[in-house]
mmCIF file of C-alpha atoms in Angstrom:
data_model
loop_
_atom_site.group_PDB
_atom_site.id
_atom_site.type_symbol
_atom_site.label_atom_id
_atom_site.label_comp_id
_atom_site.label_asym_id
_atom_site.label_seq_id
_atom_site.Cartn_x
_atom_site.Cartn_y
_atom_site.Cartn_z
ATOM 1 C CA MET V 1111 96.430 53.964 138.350
ATOM 2 C CA ARG V 1112 98.677 54.372 134.968
ATOM 3 C CA ARG V 1113 101.166 51.565 134.282
ATOM 4 C CA HIS V 1114 104.645 52.346 134.870
ATOM 5 C CA TYR V 1115 106.756 52.067 131.451
ATOM 6 C CA ILE V 1116 110.783 50.886 131.378
ATOM 7 C CA THR V 1117 112.983 53.945 130.446
ATOM 8 C CA ILE V 1118 116.836 53.704 129.901
ATOM 9 C CA LYS V 1119 117.096 55.840 133.440
ATOM 10 C CA ASP V 1120 115.437 51.976 135.385
ATOM 11 C CA ILE V 1121 118.481 50.030 133.313
ATOM 12 C CA ALA V 1122 120.446 52.732 134.880
ATOM 13 C CA ARG V 1123 119.481 52.048 138.107
ATOM 14 C CA GLU V 1124 119.355 48.453 138.176
ATOM 15 C CA LEU V 1125 122.872 48.333 136.818
ATOM 16 C CA ALA V 1126 124.622 50.965 138.684
ATOM 17 C CA ILE V 1127 125.814 53.091 135.950
ATOM 18 C CA SER V 1128 125.250 55.982 134.455
ATOM 19 C CA VAL V 1129 122.125 57.022 132.078
ATOM 20 C CA SER V 1130 124.663 58.057 128.871
ATOM 21 C CA THR V 1131 125.949 54.494 129.212
ATOM 22 C CA VAL V 1132 122.837 52.741 129.115
ATOM 23 C CA SER V 1133 121.507 54.785 125.792
ATOM 24 C CA ARG V 1134 125.002 54.730 124.191
ATOM 25 C CA ALA V 1135 124.707 50.633 124.564
ATOM 26 C CA LEU V 1136 121.556 50.569 123.296
ATOM 27 C CA ARG V 1137 122.676 52.825 120.564
ATOM 28 C CA ASP V 1138 125.910 50.001 119.869
ATOM 29 C CA ALA V 1139 127.892 53.055 120.191
ATOM 30 C CA TYR V 1140 131.238 52.580 119.175
ATOM 31 C CA ASP V 1141 133.216 53.340 122.854
ATOM 32 C CA VAL V 1142 130.662 51.148 125.125
ATOM 33 C CA ASN V 1143 132.684 48.278 126.526
ATOM 34 C CA PRO V 1144 131.078 44.838 125.247
ATOM 35 C CA LYS V 1145 130.955 43.629 128.637
ATOM 36 C CA THR V 1146 128.393 46.309 129.623
ATOM 37 C CA ARG V 1147 126.789 46.540 126.214
ATOM 38 C CA GLU V 1148 126.004 42.864 127.073
ATOM 39 C CA LYS V 1149 124.473 43.766 130.570
ATOM 40 C CA VAL V 1150 122.714 46.733 129.163
ATOM 41 C CA LEU V 1151 120.669 44.297 126.176
ATOM 42 C CA ALA V 1152 120.172 41.150 129.202
ATOM 43 C CA LYS V 1153 118.896 44.187 131.326
ATOM 44 C CA ALA V 1154 116.712 45.565 129.119
ATOM 45 C CA VAL V 1155 115.327 42.072 127.901
ATOM 46 C CA GLU V 1156 114.920 40.952 131.243
ATOM 47 C CA LEU V 1157 112.480 43.911 132.017
ATOM 48 C CA ASN V 1158 110.841 43.992 128.935
ATOM 49 C CA TYR V 1159 111.865 47.532 128.148
ATOM 50 C CA LYS V 1160 110.778 49.235 124.732
ATOM 51 C CA PRO V 1161 111.919 52.288 122.784
ATOM 52 C CA ASN V 1162 110.224 55.428 123.048
ATOM 53 C CA PHE V 1163 110.237 56.472 119.409
ATOM 54 C CA ASN V 1164 108.441 60.121 120.534
ATOM 55 C CA ALA V 1165 111.285 60.696 122.853
ATOM 56 C CA ILE V 1166 114.246 59.496 120.322
ATOM 57 C CA GLY V 1167 112.350 61.674 116.853
ATOM 58 C CA LEU V 1168 113.091 64.610 119.296
ATOM 59 C CA VAL V 1169 116.647 64.189 119.438
ATOM 60 C CA GLN V 1170 117.358 62.686 116.145
ATOM 61 C CA SER V 1171 114.441 64.357 114.270
ATOM 62 C CA GLN V 1172 112.885 61.501 113.341
ATOM 63 C CA SER V 1173 109.499 59.971 114.523
ATOM 64 C CA HIS V 1174 109.618 56.598 113.033
ATOM 65 C CA HIS V 1175 106.137 56.793 111.302
ATOM 66 C CA ILE V 1176 105.326 56.063 108.061
ATOM 67 C CA GLY V 1177 101.596 57.553 106.523
ATOM 68 C CA VAL V 1178 100.079 55.497 103.928
ATOM 69 C CA LEU V 1179 97.661 57.320 101.865
ATOM 70 C CA MET V 1180 95.251 55.746 100.153
ATOM 71 C CA PRO V 1181 91.370 55.199 99.024
ATOM 72 C CA ALA V 1182 90.438 52.334 100.586
ATOM 73 C CA ILE V 1183 91.808 49.922 102.971
ATOM 74 C CA THR V 1184 88.138 47.110 103.212
ATOM 75 C CA ASN V 1185 88.644 45.824 99.960
ATOM 76 C CA TYR V 1186 91.189 42.415 99.125
ATOM 77 C CA TYR V 1187 93.613 44.721 97.068
ATOM 78 C CA PHE V 1188 94.463 47.440 99.345
ATOM 79 C CA SER V 1189 93.952 45.316 102.356
ATOM 80 C CA THR V 1190 96.776 42.875 100.810
ATOM 81 C CA VAL V 1191 99.159 45.993 100.283
ATOM 82 C CA PHE V 1192 99.131 47.345 103.241
ATOM 83 C CA THR V 1193 99.955 43.848 104.817
ATOM 84 C CA GLY V 1194 103.362 44.090 102.678
ATOM 85 C CA ILE V 1195 103.804 47.588 103.368
ATOM 86 C CA GLU V 1196 103.330 46.347 107.446
ATOM 87 C CA GLN V 1197 106.065 43.853 107.217
ATOM 88 C CA VAL V 1198 108.604 46.084 106.196
ATOM 89 C CA ALA V 1199 107.832 48.984 108.037
ATOM 90 C CA ASN V 1200 107.861 46.645 111.178
ATOM 91 C CA ALA V 1201 110.790 44.917 110.844
ATOM 92 C CA ASN V 1202 112.775 48.097 110.301
ATOM 93 C CA GLY V 1203 110.897 49.543 113.753
ATOM 94 C CA TYR V 1204 108.493 51.846 111.887
ATOM 95 C CA ASN V 1205 104.752 52.589 112.952
ATOM 96 C CA LEU V 1206 101.828 53.249 109.876
ATOM 97 C CA ILE V 1207 99.656 55.774 110.293
ATOM 98 C CA VAL V 1208 96.870 55.105 107.355
ATOM 99 C CA PHE V 1209 94.795 58.126 105.888
ATOM 100 C CA ILE V 1210 92.150 56.925 103.742
ATOM 101 C CA THR V 1211 90.037 59.078 101.207
ATOM 102 C CA ASN V 1212 87.097 57.722 100.063
ATOM 103 C CA ASP V 1213 88.643 57.930 96.369
ATOM 104 C CA SER V 1214 87.980 61.281 97.332
ATOM 105 C CA ALA V 1215 90.426 64.314 95.878
ATOM 106 C CA GLU V 1216 88.726 66.841 98.255
ATOM 107 C CA ARG V 1217 89.227 64.331 101.102
ATOM 108 C CA GLU V 1218 92.953 63.555 99.939
ATOM 109 C CA GLN V 1219 93.563 67.751 99.604
ATOM 110 C CA ALA V 1220 92.297 68.081 103.155
ATOM 111 C CA ILE V 1221 94.350 64.986 104.693
ATOM 112 C CA LEU V 1222 97.941 67.156 103.408
ATOM 113 C CA GLN V 1223 97.014 70.337 104.441
ATOM 114 C CA ASP V 1224 96.531 69.033 107.788
ATOM 115 C CA LEU V 1225 99.273 66.879 107.940
ATOM 116 C CA SER V 1226 101.624 68.185 110.773
ATOM 117 C CA LEU V 1227 105.245 67.642 108.299
ATOM 118 C CA SER V 1228 107.104 66.949 112.041
ATOM 119 C CA SER V 1229 104.767 63.956 112.225
ATOM 120 C CA LEU V 1230 105.896 61.392 109.267
ATOM 121 C CA ASP V 1231 109.289 60.449 108.396
ATOM 122 C CA GLY V 1232 108.078 59.600 104.753
ATOM 123 C CA LEU V 1233 104.705 58.818 102.857
ATOM 124 C CA LEU V 1234 103.352 56.258 100.885
ATOM 125 C CA VAL V 1235 100.629 56.927 98.247
ATOM 126 C CA SER V 1236 97.608 55.978 96.247
ATOM 127 C CA VAL V 1237 96.064 58.616 94.361
ATOM 128 C CA SER V 1238 92.210 59.070 94.095
ATOM 129 C CA SER V 1239 90.867 58.785 90.924
ATOM 130 C CA GLN V 1240 89.160 62.260 91.298
ATOM 131 C CA ALA V 1241 92.506 64.067 92.014
ATOM 132 C CA ASP V 1242 93.075 66.263 89.136
ATOM 133 C CA SER V 1243 95.943 68.140 90.598
ATOM 134 C CA TYR V 1244 98.675 66.688 92.402
ATOM 135 C CA ALA V 1245 101.045 70.332 93.729
ATOM 136 C CA HIS V 1246 100.059 69.052 97.325
ATOM 137 C CA PHE V 1247 102.619 65.808 96.819
ATOM 138 C CA GLU V 1248 105.473 68.176 95.062
ATOM 139 C CA GLU V 1249 105.112 70.585 97.993
ATOM 140 C CA LEU V 1250 105.745 67.867 100.089
ATOM 141 C CA ILE V 1251 108.325 66.669 98.509
ATOM 142 C CA ARG V 1252 109.907 70.226 98.564
ATOM 143 C CA ASN V 1253 109.523 70.404 102.430
ATOM 144 C CA GLY V 1254 111.433 67.620 102.978
ATOM 145 C CA ILE V 1255 109.458 64.647 102.743
ATOM 146 C CA PRO V 1256 109.925 61.489 101.142
ATOM 147 C CA VAL V 1257 107.154 60.171 98.759
ATOM 148 C CA VAL V 1258 106.561 56.987 97.219
ATOM 149 C CA PHE V 1259 103.451 56.522 95.267
ATOM 150 C CA PHE V 1260 101.788 52.809 94.703
ATOM 151 C CA ASP V 1261 99.323 51.404 92.382
ATOM 152 C CA ARG V 1262 97.760 54.425 91.214
ATOM 153 C CA VAL V 1263 100.697 56.966 90.811
ATOM 154 C CA ALA V 1264 100.977 60.281 89.335
ATOM 155 C CA ASP V 1265 103.343 60.271 86.423
ATOM 156 C CA ALA V 1266 103.787 63.816 86.797
ATOM 157 C CA VAL V 1267 105.480 63.743 89.811
ATOM 158 C CA LEU V 1268 109.094 62.876 89.935
ATOM 159 C CA THR V 1269 109.408 60.460 93.054
ATOM 160 C CA SER V 1270 109.335 56.849 93.024
ATOM 161 C CA LYS V 1271 106.926 54.794 92.192
ATOM 162 C CA VAL V 1272 105.359 50.880 92.453
ATOM 163 C CA MET V 1273 102.745 48.957 90.429
ATOM 164 C CA GLN V 1274 101.363 46.136 88.179
ATOM 165 C CA ASP V 1275 102.345 46.112 84.680
ATOM 166 C CA ASP V 1276 98.832 47.145 83.404
ATOM 167 C CA TYR V 1277 99.502 47.165 79.943
ATOM 168 C CA HIS V 1278 100.894 43.820 79.081
ATOM 169 C CA GLY V 1279 98.167 42.549 82.317
ATOM 170 C CA ALA V 1280 95.847 44.024 79.863
ATOM 171 C CA TYR V 1281 96.942 42.924 76.361
ATOM 172 C CA GLU V 1282 97.076 39.183 77.908
ATOM 173 C CA ALA V 1283 93.761 38.964 78.832
ATOM 174 C CA THR V 1284 92.288 40.614 75.992
ATOM 175 C CA GLN V 1285 94.114 38.399 74.092
ATOM 176 C CA HIS V 1286 92.918 35.498 75.970
ATOM 177 C CA LEU V 1287 89.281 36.229 75.244
ATOM 178 C CA ILE V 1288 90.449 36.810 70.992
ATOM 179 C CA ASP V 1289 91.832 33.444 71.299
ATOM 180 C CA GLN V 1290 88.679 31.557 72.947
ATOM 181 C CA GLY V 1291 86.898 33.159 70.086
ATOM 182 C CA TYR V 1292 84.892 35.908 71.283
ATOM 183 C CA ARG V 1293 85.094 38.994 68.333
ATOM 184 C CA ARG V 1294 82.524 41.170 70.137
ATOM 185 C CA ILE V 1295 85.076 42.477 73.272
ATOM 186 C CA ALA V 1296 83.490 45.570 75.209
ATOM 187 C CA HIS V 1297 85.895 47.086 78.245
ATOM 188 C CA LEU V 1298 84.579 48.053 81.145
ATOM 189 C CA ALA V 1299 87.508 51.058 82.128
ATOM 190 C CA GLY V 1300 87.858 52.403 84.971
ATOM 191 C CA PRO V 1301 88.062 56.509 85.889
ATOM 192 C CA ASP V 1302 90.030 58.457 82.854
ATOM 193 C CA GLY V 1303 92.127 60.703 84.892
ATOM 194 C CA LEU V 1304 94.207 57.543 86.006
ATOM 195 C CA THR V 1305 97.501 56.449 84.370
ATOM 196 C CA PHE V 1306 96.189 52.348 84.752
ATOM 197 C CA THR V 1307 93.027 52.702 83.609
ATOM 198 C CA HIS V 1308 94.893 54.279 80.420
ATOM 199 C CA LYS V 1309 97.284 51.954 80.506
ATOM 200 C CA ARG V 1310 94.703 48.761 80.630
ATOM 201 C CA ARG V 1311 93.135 50.673 77.779
ATOM 202 C CA LYS V 1312 95.934 50.932 75.638
ATOM 203 C CA GLY V 1313 96.184 47.192 76.115
ATOM 204 C CA TYR V 1314 92.558 46.464 75.402
ATOM 205 C CA GLU V 1315 93.028 48.810 72.175
ATOM 206 C CA ASP V 1316 96.395 47.051 70.906
ATOM 207 C CA ALA V 1317 95.243 43.788 71.403
ATOM 208 C CA LEU V 1318 92.826 44.071 69.178
ATOM 209 C CA THR V 1319 94.274 46.043 66.585
ATOM 210 C CA ASN V 1320 96.940 43.681 66.044
ATOM 211 C CA SER V 1321 94.317 40.924 65.933
ATOM 212 C CA GLY V 1322 92.934 42.493 62.985
ATOM 213 C CA LEU V 1323 89.763 43.678 65.122
ATOM 214 C CA SER V 1324 88.610 47.271 65.046
ATOM 215 C CA VAL V 1325 87.920 49.097 68.444
ATOM 216 C CA GLN V 1326 84.603 49.978 68.918
ATOM 217 C CA PHE V 1327 83.900 53.074 71.112
ATOM 218 C CA ASP V 1328 80.685 52.335 72.003
ATOM 219 C CA TRP V 1329 82.441 49.163 73.817
ATOM 220 C CA ILE V 1330 84.488 51.766 76.136
ATOM 221 C CA ILE V 1331 82.521 52.560 79.191
ATOM 222 C CA HIS V 1332 84.477 54.469 81.834
ATOM 223 C CA SER V 1333 83.237 54.823 85.366
ATOM 224 C CA GLY V 1334 83.930 53.623 89.033
ATOM 225 C CA PHE V 1335 85.594 50.781 90.602
ATOM 226 C CA SER V 1336 82.785 49.234 92.237
ATOM 227 C CA GLN V 1337 80.403 46.016 91.598
ATOM 228 C CA GLU V 1338 77.024 48.765 91.084
ATOM 229 C CA CYS V 1339 79.068 50.071 87.935
ATOM 230 C CA GLY V 1340 79.933 46.857 86.151
ATOM 231 C CA PHE V 1341 76.477 46.458 86.515
ATOM 232 C CA GLU V 1342 75.581 49.898 85.367
ATOM 233 C CA ASP V 1343 77.686 49.453 82.561
ATOM 234 C CA VAL V 1344 75.942 45.977 81.608
ATOM 235 C CA ALA V 1345 72.782 48.074 81.374
ATOM 236 C CA ARG V 1346 74.480 51.297 78.853
ATOM 237 C CA LEU V 1347 76.228 47.966 76.557
ATOM 238 C CA TRP V 1348 72.650 46.488 76.467
ATOM 239 C CA GLU V 1349 70.947 48.859 75.193
ATOM 240 C CA LEU V 1350 72.804 49.320 72.074
ATOM 241 C CA ALA V 1351 71.653 47.588 68.779
ATOM 242 C CA GLU V 1352 75.154 45.430 68.619
ATOM 243 C CA LYS V 1353 75.753 43.703 71.648
ATOM 244 C CA PRO V 1354 79.450 42.459 72.879
ATOM 245 C CA ASP V 1355 80.279 38.753 73.323
ATOM 246 C CA ALA V 1356 82.918 39.334 75.701
ATOM 247 C CA LEU V 1357 83.777 41.947 78.557
ATOM 248 C CA PHE V 1358 87.056 42.744 80.103
ATOM 249 C CA ALA V 1359 86.831 44.692 83.230
ATOM 250 C CA VAL V 1360 89.190 47.174 85.342
ATOM 251 C CA ASN V 1361 89.375 45.095 88.115
ATOM 252 C CA ASP V 1362 87.170 41.712 89.344
ATOM 253 C CA ARG V 1363 84.764 44.016 91.426
ATOM 254 C CA LYS V 1364 83.306 45.763 88.400
ATOM 255 C CA ALA V 1365 83.527 42.028 86.233
ATOM 256 C CA ILE V 1366 81.564 40.495 89.227
ATOM 257 C CA GLY V 1367 79.062 43.205 89.127
ATOM 258 C CA ALA V 1368 78.982 42.880 85.055
ATOM 259 C CA MET V 1369 78.190 38.725 85.762
ATOM 260 C CA LEU V 1370 75.406 39.881 87.916
ATOM 261 C CA ALA V 1371 73.584 42.190 84.972
ATOM 262 C CA LEU V 1372 74.024 38.845 82.750
ATOM 263 C CA LYS V 1373 72.543 36.456 84.961
ATOM 264 C CA GLU V 1374 69.137 39.070 85.056
ATOM 265 C CA ARG V 1375 69.139 39.121 81.525
ATOM 266 C CA LYS V 1376 69.531 35.002 81.099
ATOM 267 C CA VAL V 1377 72.329 35.222 79.454
ATOM 268 C CA GLN V 1378 75.101 32.554 79.848
ATOM 269 C CA ILE V 1379 78.438 33.356 81.104
ATOM 270 C CA GLY V 1380 81.165 31.283 79.288
ATOM 271 C CA LYS V 1381 79.254 29.993 76.698
ATOM 272 C CA GLU V 1382 77.117 33.046 75.089
ATOM 273 C CA VAL V 1383 79.023 36.474 76.344
ATOM 274 C CA GLY V 1384 82.846 36.013 77.781
ATOM 275 C CA VAL V 1385 83.908 37.293 80.795
ATOM 276 C CA ILE V 1386 87.611 38.004 82.291
ATOM 277 C CA GLY V 1387 88.194 40.607 85.414
ATOM 278 C CA PHE V 1388 91.457 42.358 87.061
ATOM 279 C CA THR V 1389 92.779 41.498 90.336
ATOM 280 C CA ASN V 1390 92.418 38.218 92.215
ATOM 281 C CA ASP V 1391 90.076 39.049 94.158
ATOM 282 C CA PRO V 1392 88.886 36.209 96.298
ATOM 283 C CA MET V 1393 85.485 36.542 95.249
ATOM 284 C CA SER V 1394 86.775 35.452 91.689
ATOM 285 C CA GLN V 1395 86.799 31.976 92.846
ATOM 286 C CA ILE V 1396 83.872 31.776 94.676
ATOM 287 C CA ILE V 1397 81.325 32.807 92.332
ATOM 288 C CA SER V 1398 79.612 30.763 89.746
ATOM 289 C CA PRO V 1399 80.613 30.176 87.234
ATOM 290 C CA THR V 1400 84.106 31.147 88.925
ATOM 291 C CA LEU V 1401 85.856 34.401 87.223
ATOM 292 C CA THR V 1402 88.945 34.293 84.307
ATOM 293 C CA THR V 1403 90.794 36.832 85.370
ATOM 294 C CA VAL V 1404 94.515 38.352 85.768
ATOM 295 C CA ALA V 1405 96.166 38.159 89.282
ATOM 296 C CA GLU V 1406 97.808 41.976 90.194
ATOM 297 C CA PRO V 1407 101.298 41.410 92.556
ATOM 298 C CA ALA V 1408 99.495 43.035 95.690
ATOM 299 C CA PHE V 1409 101.627 42.256 98.613
ATOM 300 C CA GLU V 1410 104.264 42.793 96.731
ATOM 301 C CA ILE V 1411 104.146 45.934 95.562
ATOM 302 C CA GLY V 1412 103.567 46.809 99.448
ATOM 303 C CA LYS V 1413 107.031 45.238 100.326
ATOM 304 C CA ILE V 1414 108.535 47.146 97.792
ATOM 305 C CA SER V 1415 107.091 50.338 97.800
ATOM 306 C CA CYS V 1416 107.880 50.229 101.620
ATOM 307 C CA GLU V 1417 111.443 49.185 101.234
ATOM 308 C CA LEU V 1418 111.611 52.433 98.641
ATOM 309 C CA LEU V 1419 110.615 54.887 100.927
ATOM 310 C CA LEU V 1420 112.576 53.100 103.416
ATOM 311 C CA LYS V 1421 115.570 53.706 100.856
ATOM 312 C CA HIS V 1422 114.466 57.351 100.644
ATOM 313 C CA MET V 1423 114.006 58.392 104.129
ATOM 314 C CA THR V 1424 117.289 56.884 105.321
ATOM 315 C CA ARG V 1425 119.364 57.736 102.499
ATOM 316 C CA LYS V 1426 120.706 61.085 100.419
ATOM 317 C CA ASN V 1427 120.603 61.649 96.605
ATOM 318 C CA VAL V 1428 118.340 58.664 96.175
ATOM 319 C CA GLU V 1429 116.997 58.270 92.684
ATOM 320 C CA ALA V 1430 113.405 58.141 91.530
ATOM 321 C CA GLN V 1431 112.882 54.509 90.407
ATOM 322 C CA GLU V 1432 110.006 53.323 88.604
ATOM 323 C CA VAL V 1433 109.007 49.437 89.450
ATOM 324 C CA ILE V 1434 106.951 47.246 87.628
ATOM 325 C CA LEU V 1435 106.127 43.992 88.944
ATOM 326 C CA PRO V 1436 104.591 41.285 85.883
ATOM 327 C CA ALA V 1437 100.798 40.416 86.523
ATOM 328 C CA ARG V 1438 99.667 36.955 85.637
ATOM 329 C CA LEU V 1439 96.177 35.561 83.899
ATOM 330 C CA ILE V 1440 94.724 32.625 85.593
ATOM 331 C CA VAL V 1441 92.209 31.058 83.844
ATOM 332 C CA ARG V 1442 88.859 30.378 85.203
ATOM 333 C CA GLU V 1443 85.100 28.887 83.836
ATOM 334 C CA SER V 1444 83.798 32.389 82.880
ATOM 335 C CA THR V 1445 85.274 32.503 79.339
ATOM 336 C CA ARG V 1446 85.162 29.318 78.720
ATOM 337 C CA ARG V 1447 83.063 28.649 75.944
#
């Protein structure tokens, strides 16, 4: 048999008071006697009463559901962001509904087209790397659904955004390689259409220029974010007559793929070719040599993006904010000569 869940009718029957009085007591309404409120709350705990957010939503036009749309959840970065989101959502009585795009723009649009506007109170988004249009997000906002972007953001959409400091993180990573004596520095970049790809490339290029080094465009390769992409990027670079003596990868997975490709070619990592990543994935401490990287504040990005979304959901006329959190250089063995 299906379990009977405690309702406000059960609490009212136990206390011999009206259902409306129980409802107002649970909502902390001003017109309920304090002693009655205490009795209702105590009985609710005793009976293990759980509020029915679907029923509440019908009355208040709220679902108590927040959507999270992101490219993946299995990698370290996005799972850590999601943990931060979940902590804030749970503390405020919201459930999360996760939509995974697998980094596909078509999948992203299909999810949003099938989305029931009444099923969500707000949406947190990290866009697909293949996306070339953000009109679907603008339409959501016009329809009254608050949207906040995190990490991979849509610059053209006027709403709040939370991200790490990609420019300065990339600048510091490249400057570290220069300080270690590397001069022929390649960049294993992300997909060309993403905002943070451009910011990390700009940080890389400015660090080279400000140190009197020329930017070699043959040494800048745009591809995906996977370990396989990093491996393939090195294969392309090693076909060149002049090869780089250092690699700055857009993330740790690409950096690790690059290290595996270098090992296959009997290249000594650090001594002959320095490698630096961006994320501080746990794998960066396991691989040998350990990987120098730029740590991203993933958990904080999740927390702050959810806190911002709650503001947009619960207050009127909240101005869009752009929150940029600092990244942090972590020096390990892969950049020691």
